[in-house]
Amino acid sequence: MADLTNDRIPTVVADGVDIVYRVNGTGAGRGSATAALNRIVRRKQTEKASGVRRVHAVKNVSFVAYRGEAIGLIGTNGSGKSTLLKAVAGLLPVENGHIYTDGQPSLLGVNAALMNDLTGERNVHLGGLAMGMSREQVRDRYQEIVDFSGINDKGDFITLPMRTYSSGMAARLRFSIAAAKDHDVLLIDEALATGDRSFQKRSEDRIRELRKHAGTVFLVSHNNKSIRDTCDRVLWLERGELRMDGPTEDVLKEYEAFTGDKSPQAKPKPKAPVPS
Amino acid sequence: MSQVLHTPPQAPAPADDDLAALAARHGLSVSGARPALPEYVRQLWARRHFITAFATAKLTAQYSQAKLGQVWQVMTPLLNAAVYYFIFGVLLGTKHGVPDYIPFLVTGVFIWTFTQSSIMAGTRAISGNLGLVRALHFPRAALPLSFCLQQLQQLLFSMGALVVILLCFGVPVGVSWLLAVPALFLQFTFNAGVSMIMARMGAKTPDIAQLMPFVLRTWMYVSGVMWSIDKLAQKDSLPHVVTLALAANPAAVYIDLMRFALIDSFHASQLPAHVWALAAGWALVAGVGGFIYFWKAEETYGRG
């Protein structure tokens, strides 16, 4: 941990990153027809006059992530965590600064590629291919994915269309597909909050396993416990600014004081023993 | 608590200007940059299984809620042809003078529908799949290509129905039917190119999707789907330039090529001059041009 910077291999370097969203049809124009027409005709005019609002979501954030680290991203809602993650994945442009990465970071999530009208089985194939796995890899991992999701625990559900699944079952299958691939840099956005307790447990184990293979893991979560369980370093974003960057315990203590959690050290309420 | 800003990590954080140097030293690359064209083509080829799987999945999902299920794949084009026959063949009587009017009409409708739905799907390929674009990394050209492939699969179902119609109306099976394969290949390339152009425009200005049905309907009426361009040209009432433009229009070229391939009473004389060169030219211009045009904006899709 205390090694010199030179001995550690950086996987993600963020250098003074600013991210700005532009939203059409707000402000002065109020989305009226003339304002919209104006916007299309006079592209080059100042954004303010054309009713485009700028939302400065991430402001001047710099950090270096190293191989083997698991980094938690915390902050209140709307503080820019997910936005920063998307920019690291190369899915959002940066306004200023640069993000350098080792290989292609992947955001853990295949929800968008899956189709509710298709069977779970076909969705496993489709999701795997969408993540860039080859057909052979998908075939090899298929049984593993289905077993991990536990979809077939209560009967042969994998051959039913996904629209017939309960929301928990669908979420479990999605996580299982997404977690099936090994990634260099893995970005996870609140994925651990899905499923029942036993599945959450399995998910956390799988994250740890992925972390072993992956160079670096980023985890966005509002669940301080899962941050504590999986991460050894935490970045705290507030209103788009990097407020703190350091070892998990230090940052979480400050964060919990900030959010008004009076009993930061209290263990989560004892759970009734769940038979499973 | 506000004084904890920028607490350095365990190792002292390098100064800002050193970060770029650090990244360069370890060979890190800028996230989300557009790859060069050859690399892009290679990435796209690597995703070919995703493209086909996505197309097939879309096609299967389309009618999965319907009781008759996949029967609609064939029923929809047949019903379409029936409506056009009723209006143009029976009510308006356009069929006078065109031999084998029903095969003529149905071929036109099916081939036109292929181009029309490819372009329509292409327009929405990026703007209608932002979730996918924002969640996963893949060459974005995979989306318009996949939608065109879905339309091609749809067309192959229609062609099955078409063969039955042709046989019912006594059109003989001929060697020329084989010409349908290169004609379809060229048309697919053309469609894919135009879809990619529309996908980029639709990604920038989603309003285009509202406009396209009107543009496409106009295009359909001038493409000789329900009437014979050749008959119109013989009337001499139109300037030569207009008839030439009508006949050289890519949709008309592909429709007439297919009619020439499948229907024995549709003679080569009814085709415009240099028809294969025209068909290949349109495919080449639209295919290559569309692909490059789409690739130029690769890094901007799904953003902002």
Coordinates of C-alpha atoms in Angstrom, one line a residue:
Chain A
M1 CA 0.0 0.0 0.0
A2 CA 2.7 2.4 1.0
D3 CA 4.8 1.6 -2.0
L4 CA 6.3 4.4 -4.0
T5 CA 4.2 5.7 -6.9
N6 CA 6.8 4.4 -9.3
D7 CA 6.3 0.8 -8.3
R8 CA 2.6 0.8 -8.9
I9 CA 1.0 0.6 -12.3
P10 CA -1.6 3.3 -13.0
T11 CA -4.7 2.0 -14.8
V12 CA -6.9 5.1 -14.8
V13 CA -5.5 8.7 -14.8
A14 CA -8.0 11.6 -14.5
D15 CA -6.4 14.9 -15.1
G16 CA -8.5 18.0 -14.2
V17 CA -11.7 16.6 -15.6
D18 CA -14.7 18.8 -16.1
I19 CA -18.0 17.3 -17.4
V20 CA -20.8 19.6 -18.6
Y21 CA -24.3 18.4 -19.7
R22 CA -26.2 20.6 -22.2
V23 CA -30.0 20.4 -21.9
N24 CA -32.2 21.7 -24.8
G25 CA -35.5 23.4 -24.4
T26 CA -35.1 25.0 -21.0
G27 CA -34.6 28.6 -19.8
A28 CA -35.5 31.5 -21.9
G29 CA -36.9 29.6 -24.8
R30 CA -39.2 27.5 -22.7
G31 CA -39.3 25.0 -25.5
S32 CA -41.6 27.2 -27.6
A33 CA -41.7 26.4 -31.4
T34 CA -39.9 29.7 -32.3
A35 CA -37.2 29.1 -29.8
A36 CA -36.6 25.6 -31.0
L37 CA -36.5 26.8 -34.6
N38 CA -34.0 29.5 -33.6
R39 CA -31.9 26.9 -32.0
I40 CA -31.7 24.8 -35.1
V41 CA -31.2 27.7 -37.6
R42 CA -28.6 29.5 -35.6
R43 CA -26.4 26.8 -34.3
K44 CA -23.4 28.9 -33.6
Q45 CA -25.1 31.6 -31.4
T46 CA -24.3 31.7 -27.7
E47 CA -25.8 28.8 -25.8
K48 CA -27.5 30.9 -23.2
A49 CA -29.4 32.9 -25.8
S50 CA -30.7 29.8 -27.5
G51 CA -32.1 28.4 -24.3
V52 CA -29.6 25.6 -23.8
R53 CA -28.8 25.1 -20.1
R54 CA -25.4 23.9 -19.0
V55 CA -25.2 21.6 -16.0
H56 CA -21.7 21.4 -14.6
A57 CA -21.8 17.9 -13.3
V58 CA -18.1 17.2 -12.5
K59 CA -15.6 20.0 -11.7
N60 CA -11.8 19.7 -12.0
V61 CA -11.4 16.2 -10.6
S62 CA -8.0 14.6 -10.7
F63 CA -7.0 11.2 -9.4
V64 CA -4.8 8.2 -10.3
A65 CA -6.1 4.7 -9.8
Y66 CA -3.6 1.8 -9.6
R67 CA -3.7 -1.9 -10.5
G68 CA -5.2 -4.0 -7.8
E69 CA -7.2 -1.2 -6.1
A70 CA -10.9 -1.2 -5.4
I71 CA -12.1 2.3 -5.2
G72 CA -15.5 3.4 -3.9
L73 CA -17.2 6.5 -5.1
I74 CA -19.5 8.1 -2.6
G75 CA -21.5 11.3 -2.4
T76 CA -25.1 12.5 -2.0
N77 CA -27.5 12.1 -4.9
G78 CA -26.7 14.2 -7.9
S79 CA -23.1 14.7 -6.9
G80 CA -21.7 13.4 -10.2
K81 CA -20.6 9.9 -9.3
S82 CA -22.3 8.1 -12.1
T83 CA -21.3 10.8 -14.5
L84 CA -17.7 10.5 -13.6
L85 CA -17.9 6.7 -14.0
K86 CA -19.4 7.0 -17.5
A87 CA -16.7 9.4 -18.5
V88 CA -14.0 6.9 -17.3
A89 CA -15.7 4.3 -19.4
G90 CA -15.4 6.7 -22.4
L91 CA -19.2 7.0 -22.8
L92 CA -19.4 10.7 -22.0
P93 CA -17.1 13.4 -23.3
V94 CA -15.1 15.6 -21.0
E95 CA -15.3 19.3 -21.3
N96 CA -11.8 20.0 -20.0
G97 CA -8.9 17.8 -19.0
H98 CA -8.3 14.2 -20.0
I99 CA -9.0 10.7 -18.8
Y100 CA -6.3 8.2 -19.7
T101 CA -7.0 4.5 -19.3
D102 CA -5.3 1.2 -19.6
G103 CA -7.3 -0.7 -22.2
Q104 CA -11.1 -0.3 -22.3
P105 CA -12.8 0.2 -18.9
S106 CA -16.2 -1.5 -18.9
L107 CA -19.3 -0.4 -17.1
L108 CA -20.9 -3.3 -15.4
G109 CA -24.4 -3.4 -16.9
V110 CA -26.1 -5.0 -19.8
N111 CA -29.7 -4.0 -19.0
A112 CA -30.0 -2.0 -22.2
A113 CA -29.0 -4.9 -24.5
L114 CA -31.5 -7.3 -23.1
M115 CA -35.0 -7.7 -24.5
N116 CA -38.0 -8.5 -22.2
D117 CA -39.8 -10.5 -24.9
L118 CA -37.0 -13.0 -25.3
T119 CA -36.3 -16.0 -23.1
G120 CA -33.7 -15.7 -20.3
E121 CA -31.6 -18.2 -22.3
R122 CA -31.4 -16.0 -25.4
N123 CA -30.8 -12.9 -23.3
V124 CA -27.7 -14.6 -21.8
H125 CA -26.4 -15.1 -25.3
L126 CA -27.3 -11.6 -26.4
G127 CA -25.9 -9.9 -23.3
G128 CA -22.7 -11.8 -23.5
L129 CA -22.2 -10.9 -27.2
A130 CA -23.1 -7.3 -26.4
M131 CA -20.3 -7.1 -23.9
G132 CA -17.9 -8.3 -26.5
M133 CA -17.6 -11.9 -25.6
S134 CA -17.1 -14.4 -28.4
R135 CA -19.8 -17.0 -29.2
E136 CA -17.5 -19.7 -27.7
Q137 CA -17.0 -17.8 -24.5
V138 CA -20.7 -17.3 -24.1
R139 CA -21.3 -21.0 -24.7
D140 CA -18.6 -22.0 -22.1
R141 CA -19.9 -19.6 -19.5
Y142 CA -23.6 -20.2 -20.1
Q143 CA -24.2 -22.8 -17.4
E144 CA -22.1 -20.8 -14.9
I145 CA -24.2 -17.7 -15.5
V146 CA -27.5 -19.5 -15.1
D147 CA -26.3 -21.2 -12.0
F148 CA -25.0 -18.1 -10.5
S149 CA -28.2 -16.2 -11.1
G150 CA -30.2 -18.9 -9.4
I151 CA -33.0 -18.4 -11.9
N152 CA -33.5 -22.1 -12.2
D153 CA -33.6 -22.8 -8.5
K154 CA -37.4 -22.7 -8.4
G155 CA -38.1 -24.4 -11.7
D156 CA -37.2 -24.1 -15.4
F157 CA -37.5 -20.3 -15.7
I158 CA -34.6 -19.7 -18.0
T159 CA -36.6 -20.8 -21.0
L160 CA -39.4 -18.3 -20.2
P161 CA -39.5 -14.7 -21.6
M162 CA -37.9 -12.2 -19.3
R163 CA -41.1 -10.2 -19.0
T164 CA -42.5 -13.0 -16.9
Y165 CA -39.7 -12.7 -14.3
S166 CA -40.2 -10.9 -11.0
S167 CA -38.1 -7.7 -10.8
G168 CA -35.7 -9.4 -8.4
M169 CA -35.2 -12.4 -10.7
A170 CA -34.6 -10.1 -13.7
A171 CA -32.1 -8.0 -11.7
R172 CA -30.2 -11.2 -10.7
L173 CA -30.0 -12.4 -14.2
R174 CA -28.7 -9.0 -15.4
F175 CA -26.0 -8.9 -12.8
S176 CA -25.0 -12.5 -13.5
I177 CA -24.6 -11.8 -17.2
A178 CA -22.7 -8.6 -16.6
A179 CA -20.4 -10.2 -14.1
A180 CA -19.5 -13.1 -16.3
K181 CA -16.8 -11.3 -18.2
D182 CA -13.3 -10.5 -16.8
H183 CA -12.5 -6.9 -17.2
D184 CA -9.3 -4.8 -17.0
V185 CA -11.0 -1.9 -15.4
L186 CA -14.4 -2.6 -14.0
L187 CA -16.9 0.1 -13.1
I188 CA -19.9 -0.9 -11.0
D189 CA -22.9 1.4 -10.4
E190 CA -25.0 0.4 -7.4
A191 CA -25.2 -3.2 -8.7
L192 CA -25.0 -4.7 -5.3
A193 CA -28.3 -3.4 -4.2
T194 CA -30.2 -6.0 -6.2
G195 CA -31.7 -9.3 -5.2
D196 CA -32.3 -10.9 -1.9
R197 CA -29.7 -11.2 0.9
S198 CA -28.3 -14.5 -0.2
F199 CA -27.8 -13.2 -3.7
Q200 CA -26.2 -10.0 -2.4
K201 CA -23.7 -12.1 -0.6
R202 CA -22.9 -14.1 -3.7
S203 CA -22.6 -10.8 -5.7
E204 CA -20.1 -9.4 -3.2
D205 CA -18.0 -12.6 -3.4
R206 CA -18.1 -12.3 -7.2
I207 CA -17.0 -8.7 -7.1
R208 CA -14.0 -9.7 -4.9
E209 CA -13.2 -12.4 -7.4
L210 CA -13.5 -10.0 -10.3
R211 CA -11.2 -7.7 -8.5
K212 CA -8.6 -10.3 -8.4
H213 CA -8.7 -10.7 -12.1
A214 CA -9.4 -7.1 -13.0
G215 CA -6.8 -4.4 -12.6
T216 CA -9.0 -1.9 -10.9
V217 CA -12.6 -1.8 -9.6
F218 CA -14.7 1.3 -9.2
L219 CA -17.9 0.9 -7.2
V220 CA -20.6 3.5 -6.9
S221 CA -22.9 2.8 -4.0
H222 CA -25.0 4.5 -1.3
N223 CA -24.6 1.4 0.9
N224 CA -21.6 2.3 3.1
K225 CA -21.4 -1.3 4.3
S226 CA -20.8 -2.7 0.8
I227 CA -18.2 0.0 0.3
R228 CA -16.5 -1.0 3.5
D229 CA -16.7 -4.7 2.5
T230 CA -15.2 -4.3 -1.0
C231 CA -13.1 -1.1 -1.2
D232 CA -9.8 0.0 0.2
R233 CA -9.9 3.5 -1.1
V234 CA -12.7 6.0 -1.4
L235 CA -13.3 9.1 -3.5
W236 CA -15.9 11.4 -2.1
L237 CA -17.7 13.7 -4.7
E238 CA -19.9 16.5 -3.5
R239 CA -21.5 18.9 -6.0
G240 CA -19.2 17.6 -8.7
E241 CA -16.1 18.4 -6.7
L242 CA -13.6 15.8 -5.3
R243 CA -14.0 16.5 -1.6
M244 CA -11.8 13.8 -0.3
D245 CA -9.7 10.9 -1.5
G246 CA -8.2 8.4 0.9
P247 CA -8.5 5.1 2.8
T248 CA -12.0 3.9 3.2
E249 CA -12.4 4.3 6.9
D250 CA -11.1 7.9 7.0
V251 CA -13.3 9.1 4.2
L252 CA -16.4 7.2 5.3
K253 CA -16.1 8.7 8.8
E254 CA -16.1 12.2 7.4
Y255 CA -18.8 11.3 5.0
E256 CA -21.0 9.9 7.7
A257 CA -20.5 13.0 9.8
F258 CA -21.4 15.1 6.8
T259 CA -24.6 13.2 6.0
G260 CA -25.7 13.3 9.6
D261 CA -25.4 9.6 10.3
K262 CA -25.0 9.8 14.0
S263 CA -23.8 6.3 14.6
P264 CA -21.2 5.6 11.9
Q265 CA -19.7 2.7 13.7
A266 CA -23.0 1.0 14.6
K267 CA -23.3 -2.4 12.9
P268 CA -26.3 -2.8 10.7
K269 CA -29.3 -4.1 12.6
P270 CA -29.1 -7.8 13.3
K271 CA -30.9 -9.7 10.7
A272 CA -33.2 -12.5 11.5
P273 CA -31.4 -15.7 10.5
V274 CA -32.5 -16.3 7.0
P275 CA -32.8 -20.0 6.1
S276 CA -31.4 -20.5 2.7
Chain B
M1 CA -15.3 19.1 7.8
S2 CA -14.8 21.2 4.8
Q3 CA -11.0 21.4 5.3
V4 CA -10.4 17.8 4.1
L5 CA -10.4 18.8 0.4
H6 CA -8.0 16.9 -1.7
T7 CA -6.5 14.8 1.0
P8 CA -3.8 13.0 -1.0
P9 CA -3.8 9.3 -1.3
Q10 CA -1.3 7.2 0.4
A11 CA 1.4 8.1 -2.0
P12 CA 1.8 11.8 -2.6
A13 CA -0.3 12.7 -5.7
P14 CA 1.7 14.0 -8.6
A15 CA 1.1 17.6 -9.6
D16 CA -1.5 18.2 -12.3
D17 CA 0.9 18.6 -15.3
D18 CA 2.6 15.4 -14.3
L19 CA -0.5 13.3 -14.7
A20 CA -0.4 13.4 -18.5
A21 CA 3.3 12.4 -18.4
L22 CA 2.5 9.6 -16.0
A23 CA -0.2 8.4 -18.3
A24 CA 2.1 8.5 -21.3
R25 CA 4.9 6.7 -19.4
H26 CA 2.6 3.8 -18.7
G27 CA 1.1 3.7 -22.2
L28 CA -2.4 4.7 -21.2
S29 CA -4.7 6.0 -23.9
V30 CA -7.4 8.6 -23.9
S31 CA -10.7 7.1 -23.0
G32 CA -13.4 7.1 -25.6
A33 CA -11.4 8.4 -28.6
R34 CA -12.5 7.5 -32.1
P35 CA -10.4 4.6 -33.6
A36 CA -8.8 4.9 -37.1
L37 CA -10.9 3.6 -40.0
P38 CA -9.1 0.3 -40.5
E39 CA -9.2 -0.4 -36.7
Y40 CA -12.9 0.5 -36.7
V41 CA -13.6 -1.9 -39.5
R42 CA -11.7 -4.6 -37.5
Q43 CA -13.7 -3.9 -34.3
L44 CA -16.9 -4.0 -36.3
W45 CA -16.0 -7.4 -37.8
A46 CA -15.1 -8.7 -34.3
R47 CA -18.7 -7.8 -33.3
R48 CA -20.4 -9.6 -36.3
H49 CA -22.0 -12.2 -34.0
F50 CA -23.5 -9.5 -31.9
I51 CA -24.8 -7.8 -35.0
T52 CA -26.6 -10.9 -36.3
A53 CA -27.8 -12.0 -32.8
F54 CA -29.2 -8.5 -32.1
A55 CA -31.0 -8.5 -35.5
T56 CA -32.5 -12.0 -35.0
A57 CA -33.5 -11.1 -31.4
K58 CA -35.3 -7.9 -32.6
L59 CA -37.1 -9.9 -35.3
T60 CA -38.2 -12.6 -32.9
A61 CA -39.2 -10.2 -30.2
Q62 CA -41.4 -8.2 -32.6
Y63 CA -44.3 -10.6 -32.7
S64 CA -43.7 -12.6 -29.5
Q65 CA -46.8 -11.1 -27.9
A66 CA -49.1 -11.9 -30.8
K67 CA -51.2 -15.1 -30.7
L68 CA -50.2 -16.0 -34.2
G69 CA -46.6 -15.3 -33.4
Q70 CA -44.2 -15.5 -36.3
V71 CA -47.0 -16.1 -38.8
W72 CA -47.2 -12.3 -38.9
Q73 CA -43.8 -12.1 -40.5
V74 CA -45.5 -13.4 -43.7
M75 CA -49.0 -12.0 -43.0
T76 CA -48.0 -8.3 -42.7
P77 CA -46.4 -8.0 -46.1
L78 CA -49.2 -10.0 -47.7
L79 CA -51.9 -7.7 -46.2
N80 CA -49.9 -4.7 -47.3
A81 CA -49.9 -6.0 -50.9
A82 CA -53.6 -6.7 -50.7
V83 CA -54.4 -3.1 -49.6
Y84 CA -52.3 -1.7 -52.4
Y85 CA -53.9 -4.0 -54.9
F86 CA -57.4 -3.0 -53.8
I87 CA -56.7 0.7 -54.0
F88 CA -54.5 0.9 -57.1
G89 CA -55.5 -2.2 -59.0
V90 CA -59.2 -2.3 -58.4
L91 CA -60.4 1.2 -57.4
L92 CA -58.0 3.3 -59.5
G93 CA -57.4 0.8 -62.2
T94 CA -53.7 1.5 -62.6
K95 CA -53.2 -2.0 -63.7
H96 CA -54.3 -1.4 -67.3
G97 CA -51.4 -1.9 -69.5
V98 CA -49.2 -3.7 -67.1
P99 CA -49.0 -7.4 -67.6
D100 CA -48.9 -9.6 -64.5
Y101 CA -50.0 -6.6 -62.5
I102 CA -50.3 -8.4 -59.1
P103 CA -46.8 -9.9 -59.2
F104 CA -45.6 -6.5 -60.5
L105 CA -47.2 -4.7 -57.6
V106 CA -46.3 -7.1 -54.8
T107 CA -42.7 -7.2 -55.9
G108 CA -42.6 -3.4 -55.8
V109 CA -44.2 -3.2 -52.4
F110 CA -41.9 -5.7 -50.8
I111 CA -38.7 -4.3 -52.3
W112 CA -39.7 -0.8 -51.4
T113 CA -40.7 -1.8 -47.9
F114 CA -37.2 -3.2 -47.4
T115 CA -35.6 0.2 -48.2
Q116 CA -38.2 2.2 -46.4
S117 CA -38.1 0.3 -43.1
S118 CA -34.3 0.1 -43.2
I119 CA -34.0 3.8 -43.5
M120 CA -36.7 4.4 -40.9
A121 CA -35.0 2.0 -38.5
G122 CA -31.6 3.6 -39.3
T123 CA -32.9 7.0 -38.4
R124 CA -33.8 5.7 -34.9
A125 CA -30.8 3.4 -34.6
I126 CA -28.9 5.7 -32.3
S127 CA -31.5 8.0 -30.9
G128 CA -33.8 5.1 -30.0
N129 CA -31.1 3.0 -28.4
L130 CA -29.4 5.6 -26.2
G131 CA -29.5 3.3 -23.2
L132 CA -27.5 0.7 -25.1
V133 CA -25.1 3.3 -26.5
R134 CA -24.5 4.8 -23.1
A135 CA -24.0 1.5 -21.3
L136 CA -21.8 -0.5 -23.5
H137 CA -18.8 -0.1 -25.7
F138 CA -19.0 -1.3 -29.3
P139 CA -18.6 0.2 -32.7
R140 CA -21.8 2.2 -33.1
A141 CA -22.1 1.2 -36.7
A142 CA -23.2 -2.2 -35.4
L143 CA -26.6 -0.7 -34.6
P144 CA -27.7 0.6 -38.0
L145 CA -26.2 -2.5 -39.6
S146 CA -28.1 -4.7 -37.3
F147 CA -31.4 -3.0 -38.0
C148 CA -30.8 -3.3 -41.8
L149 CA -30.0 -7.0 -41.3
Q150 CA -33.3 -7.4 -39.4
Q151 CA -35.1 -5.8 -42.3
L152 CA -33.3 -8.1 -44.7
Q153 CA -34.4 -11.1 -42.7
Q154 CA -37.9 -9.7 -42.7
L155 CA -37.7 -9.4 -46.5
L156 CA -36.6 -13.0 -46.9
F157 CA -39.9 -14.0 -45.2
S158 CA -41.7 -11.7 -47.6
M159 CA -39.8 -13.2 -50.6
G160 CA -41.1 -16.6 -49.5
A161 CA -44.6 -15.3 -49.7
L162 CA -43.8 -13.6 -53.0
V163 CA -42.7 -16.9 -54.6
V164 CA -46.0 -18.4 -53.7
I165 CA -47.8 -15.4 -55.3
L166 CA -45.7 -15.6 -58.4
L167 CA -46.5 -19.3 -58.8
C168 CA -50.2 -18.8 -58.2
F169 CA -50.3 -16.2 -61.0
G170 CA -48.5 -18.5 -63.4
V171 CA -45.2 -16.8 -63.5
P172 CA -42.7 -19.5 -64.6
V173 CA -39.6 -20.3 -62.6
G174 CA -36.6 -19.2 -64.6
V175 CA -32.8 -19.0 -64.4
S176 CA -33.2 -15.3 -64.1
W177 CA -34.5 -15.7 -60.6
L178 CA -30.9 -16.2 -59.6
L179 CA -30.3 -12.5 -60.4
A180 CA -32.4 -11.7 -57.3
V181 CA -29.4 -12.5 -55.2
P182 CA -27.0 -9.9 -56.5
A183 CA -29.8 -7.4 -56.7
L184 CA -30.7 -7.9 -53.1
F185 CA -27.0 -7.7 -52.1
L186 CA -26.6 -4.3 -53.8
Q187 CA -29.9 -3.1 -52.3
F188 CA -28.8 -4.1 -48.9
T189 CA -25.5 -2.2 -49.2
F190 CA -27.4 0.8 -50.4
N191 CA -29.9 0.6 -47.5
A192 CA -27.1 0.2 -44.9
G193 CA -25.3 3.2 -46.3
V194 CA -28.4 5.4 -46.2
S195 CA -29.3 4.1 -42.8
M196 CA -25.9 5.1 -41.4
I197 CA -26.3 8.6 -42.8
M198 CA -29.7 8.9 -41.3
A199 CA -28.5 7.4 -38.0
R200 CA -25.9 10.1 -37.6
M201 CA -28.4 12.8 -38.5
G202 CA -31.1 11.3 -36.3
A203 CA -28.6 11.1 -33.4
K204 CA -27.9 14.9 -33.7
T205 CA -31.5 15.9 -34.4
P206 CA -34.1 13.3 -33.3
D207 CA -36.8 15.4 -34.9
I208 CA -35.8 13.9 -38.3
A209 CA -37.6 10.7 -37.3
Q210 CA -40.9 12.7 -37.3
L211 CA -40.1 14.1 -40.8
M212 CA -38.9 10.9 -42.5
P213 CA -42.4 9.2 -43.0
F214 CA -43.4 12.1 -45.3
V215 CA -40.1 12.1 -47.2
L216 CA -40.3 8.3 -47.6
R217 CA -43.9 8.4 -48.7
T218 CA -43.1 10.9 -51.4
W219 CA -40.1 8.9 -52.5
M220 CA -42.4 5.8 -52.7
Y221 CA -44.9 7.5 -55.0
V222 CA -42.2 8.6 -57.4
S223 CA -40.4 5.2 -57.4
G224 CA -42.9 3.3 -59.5
V225 CA -44.0 1.0 -56.7
M226 CA -47.6 0.8 -58.0
W227 CA -47.2 2.0 -61.5
S228 CA -44.7 1.5 -64.3
I229 CA -42.2 4.2 -64.9
D230 CA -41.6 2.8 -68.3
K231 CA -45.2 3.3 -69.3
L232 CA -45.1 6.9 -68.1
A233 CA -41.9 7.5 -70.1
Q234 CA -43.6 6.4 -73.3
K235 CA -46.3 9.1 -72.9
D236 CA -43.9 11.9 -74.0
S237 CA -45.8 14.3 -71.8
L238 CA -42.9 14.6 -69.4
P239 CA -39.5 16.2 -70.1
H240 CA -36.8 13.7 -70.8
V241 CA -34.8 14.8 -67.7
V242 CA -37.7 14.0 -65.4
T243 CA -38.2 10.5 -66.8
L244 CA -34.4 9.9 -66.6
A245 CA -34.3 11.1 -63.0
L246 CA -37.3 8.9 -62.2
A247 CA -35.7 5.8 -63.7
A248 CA -32.2 6.4 -62.2
N249 CA -33.7 6.9 -58.6
P250 CA -32.1 4.1 -56.6
A251 CA -35.3 2.7 -55.2
A252 CA -36.8 2.4 -58.7
V253 CA -33.6 0.8 -59.9
Y254 CA -33.7 -1.9 -57.3
I255 CA -37.4 -2.5 -57.6
D256 CA -37.2 -2.8 -61.4
L257 CA -34.2 -5.1 -61.2
M258 CA -36.1 -7.5 -58.9
R259 CA -39.1 -7.4 -61.3
F260 CA -36.8 -8.1 -64.2
A261 CA -35.3 -11.0 -62.3
L262 CA -38.6 -12.6 -61.2
I263 CA -41.3 -11.7 -63.7
D264 CA -40.9 -13.1 -67.2
S265 CA -43.2 -10.5 -68.8
F266 CA -41.0 -7.7 -67.4
H267 CA -38.4 -7.2 -70.2
A268 CA -35.0 -5.8 -70.2
S269 CA -36.2 -3.0 -72.5
Q270 CA -38.2 -1.7 -69.5
L271 CA -35.1 -1.2 -67.5
P272 CA -33.1 2.1 -67.7
A273 CA -29.8 2.0 -69.6
H274 CA -26.8 0.6 -67.7
V275 CA -29.0 -0.6 -64.9
W276 CA -26.5 -2.9 -63.2
A277 CA -23.9 -0.1 -63.2
L278 CA -26.5 2.2 -61.7
A279 CA -27.4 -0.3 -59.0
A280 CA -23.7 -1.0 -58.2
G281 CA -22.9 2.7 -58.3
W282 CA -25.6 3.6 -55.9
A283 CA -24.6 0.8 -53.5
L284 CA -21.0 1.8 -53.6
V285 CA -21.6 5.5 -53.1
A286 CA -24.1 5.1 -50.4
G287 CA -22.4 2.2 -48.7
V288 CA -18.9 3.6 -48.5
G289 CA -19.9 7.2 -48.1
G290 CA -22.5 6.4 -45.4
F291 CA -20.0 4.3 -43.5
I292 CA -17.3 7.0 -43.5
Y293 CA -19.9 9.7 -42.7
F294 CA -21.1 7.7 -39.7
W295 CA -17.6 6.8 -38.5
K296 CA -16.6 10.5 -38.5
A297 CA -19.0 11.2 -35.6
E298 CA -18.4 7.9 -33.8
E299 CA -17.3 9.5 -30.5
T300 CA -20.2 11.8 -30.3
Y301 CA -23.0 9.2 -30.3
G302 CA -25.1 9.0 -27.1
R303 CA -23.6 12.1 -25.6
G304 CA -24.6 15.5 -24.5

